[in-house]
Short mmCIF file of C-alpha atoms in Angstrom, two decimals:
data_model
loop_
_atom_site.label_atom_id
_atom_site.label_comp_id
_atom_site.label_asym_id
_atom_site.label_seq_id
_atom_site.Cartn_x
_atom_site.Cartn_y
_atom_site.Cartn_z
CA PRO A 24 0.00 0.00 0.00
CA PRO A 25 1.06 3.64 -0.38
CA ASN A 26 3.06 5.12 2.48
CA ALA A 27 1.99 8.25 4.41
CA ALA A 28 3.27 10.45 1.56
CA GLY A 29 1.13 8.55 -0.96
CA GLU A 30 4.11 6.75 -2.56
CA ALA A 31 4.42 3.08 -3.48
CA GLU A 32 7.35 1.35 -5.13
CA PHE A 33 6.58 -0.91 -8.05
CA GLY A 34 8.80 -3.81 -9.04
CA TYR A 35 8.88 -6.39 -11.77
CA GLU A 36 11.19 -9.02 -13.19
CA ILE A 37 10.92 -10.91 -16.44
CA ASP A 38 12.45 -14.36 -16.86
CA PRO A 39 15.40 -14.05 -19.27
CA ALA A 40 13.79 -16.49 -21.71
CA PHE A 41 10.85 -14.10 -22.15
CA ARG A 42 12.62 -10.73 -22.31
CA ARG A 43 12.41 -8.30 -25.25
CA ARG A 44 8.81 -9.29 -26.03
CA GLY A 45 7.02 -6.32 -24.45
CA TYR A 46 5.98 -8.12 -21.28
CA ALA A 47 7.72 -5.68 -18.93
CA LEU A 48 6.09 -2.68 -20.58
CA GLU A 49 2.69 -4.37 -20.41
CA ALA A 50 3.27 -5.32 -16.77
CA VAL A 51 4.29 -1.81 -15.73
CA LEU A 52 1.32 -0.24 -17.49
CA ALA A 53 -1.03 -2.73 -15.79
CA LEU A 54 0.58 -2.09 -12.39
CA LEU A 55 0.15 1.65 -12.86
CA GLU A 56 -3.50 1.30 -13.83
CA TRP A 57 -4.12 -0.95 -10.83
CA GLY A 58 -2.11 1.23 -8.46
CA PHE A 59 -3.62 4.55 -9.46
CA ALA A 60 -7.10 3.07 -8.99
CA ASP A 61 -6.31 3.52 -5.28
CA VAL A 62 -6.90 7.23 -4.59
CA ALA A 63 -4.31 7.05 -1.79
CA LEU A 64 -1.53 6.51 -4.35
CA LYS A 65 -0.10 9.86 -5.39
CA THR A 66 3.31 8.76 -6.72
CA ALA A 67 4.52 5.52 -8.26
CA VAL A 68 8.21 4.84 -7.65
CA GLY A 69 10.59 2.61 -9.58
CA CYS A 70 14.19 2.01 -8.46
CA VAL A 71 16.64 0.48 -10.88
CA ALA A 72 20.35 -0.31 -11.09
CA PRO A 73 22.23 2.36 -13.05
CA ASP A 74 23.35 -0.19 -15.66
CA ASN A 75 19.86 -1.63 -16.25
CA THR A 76 19.19 0.33 -19.43
CA ALA A 77 16.24 -1.87 -20.40
CA SER A 78 14.31 -1.07 -17.21
CA ILE A 79 15.23 2.60 -17.40
CA ALA A 80 13.80 2.66 -20.93
CA ILE A 81 10.59 0.96 -19.75
CA LEU A 82 10.13 3.44 -16.90
CA THR A 83 10.74 6.51 -19.05
CA ARG A 84 8.47 5.14 -21.78
CA CYS A 85 5.73 4.87 -19.14
CA GLY A 86 6.21 8.50 -18.12
CA PHE A 87 8.48 8.11 -15.10
CA VAL A 88 11.11 10.80 -14.59
CA PHE A 89 14.44 10.55 -12.81
CA ASP A 90 14.17 11.77 -9.22
CA ARG A 91 17.48 11.01 -7.48
CA VAL A 92 20.15 8.42 -6.67
CA VAL A 93 19.35 6.26 -3.63
CA GLN A 94 21.23 3.60 -1.68
CA ASP A 95 19.48 0.26 -1.28
CA GLU A 96 20.68 -1.89 1.62
CA GLU A 97 20.76 -5.01 -0.54
CA ASP A 98 21.40 -3.73 -4.07
CA GLY A 99 23.59 -0.67 -3.48
CA GLU A 100 23.22 2.43 -5.65
CA GLU A 101 19.96 2.71 -7.55
CA LEU A 102 18.30 5.35 -9.67
CA ARG A 103 14.89 6.43 -8.35
CA TYR A 104 12.24 7.27 -10.95
CA VAL A 105 8.81 8.67 -10.11
CA LEU A 106 5.46 9.08 -11.81
CA HIS A 107 2.97 11.40 -10.16
CA ARG A 108 -0.77 10.88 -10.39
CA SER A 109 -2.27 13.05 -13.08
CA PRO A 110 -3.95 16.15 -11.59
CA ARG A 111 -7.20 15.19 -13.35
CA ASP A 112 -7.36 11.75 -11.67
#
């Protein structure tokens, strides 16, 4: 669920045998539609390794914008991307 600030982090992983077929894009778009159906969600967040160009491309294609560099306890440095709820929603 969204935190007190109305943010929720979305994550996805596609089995290597099924990559480059559009599944990640479809999954992210479905997650966003599902997530933003909850009026408490104000901002969707996606964190990705700096060298994961495929996921960065998916996030930006879905409208996410770079927010800042963060440190994950398990994964180290990650790039944080955000997508804010549309003002008309």
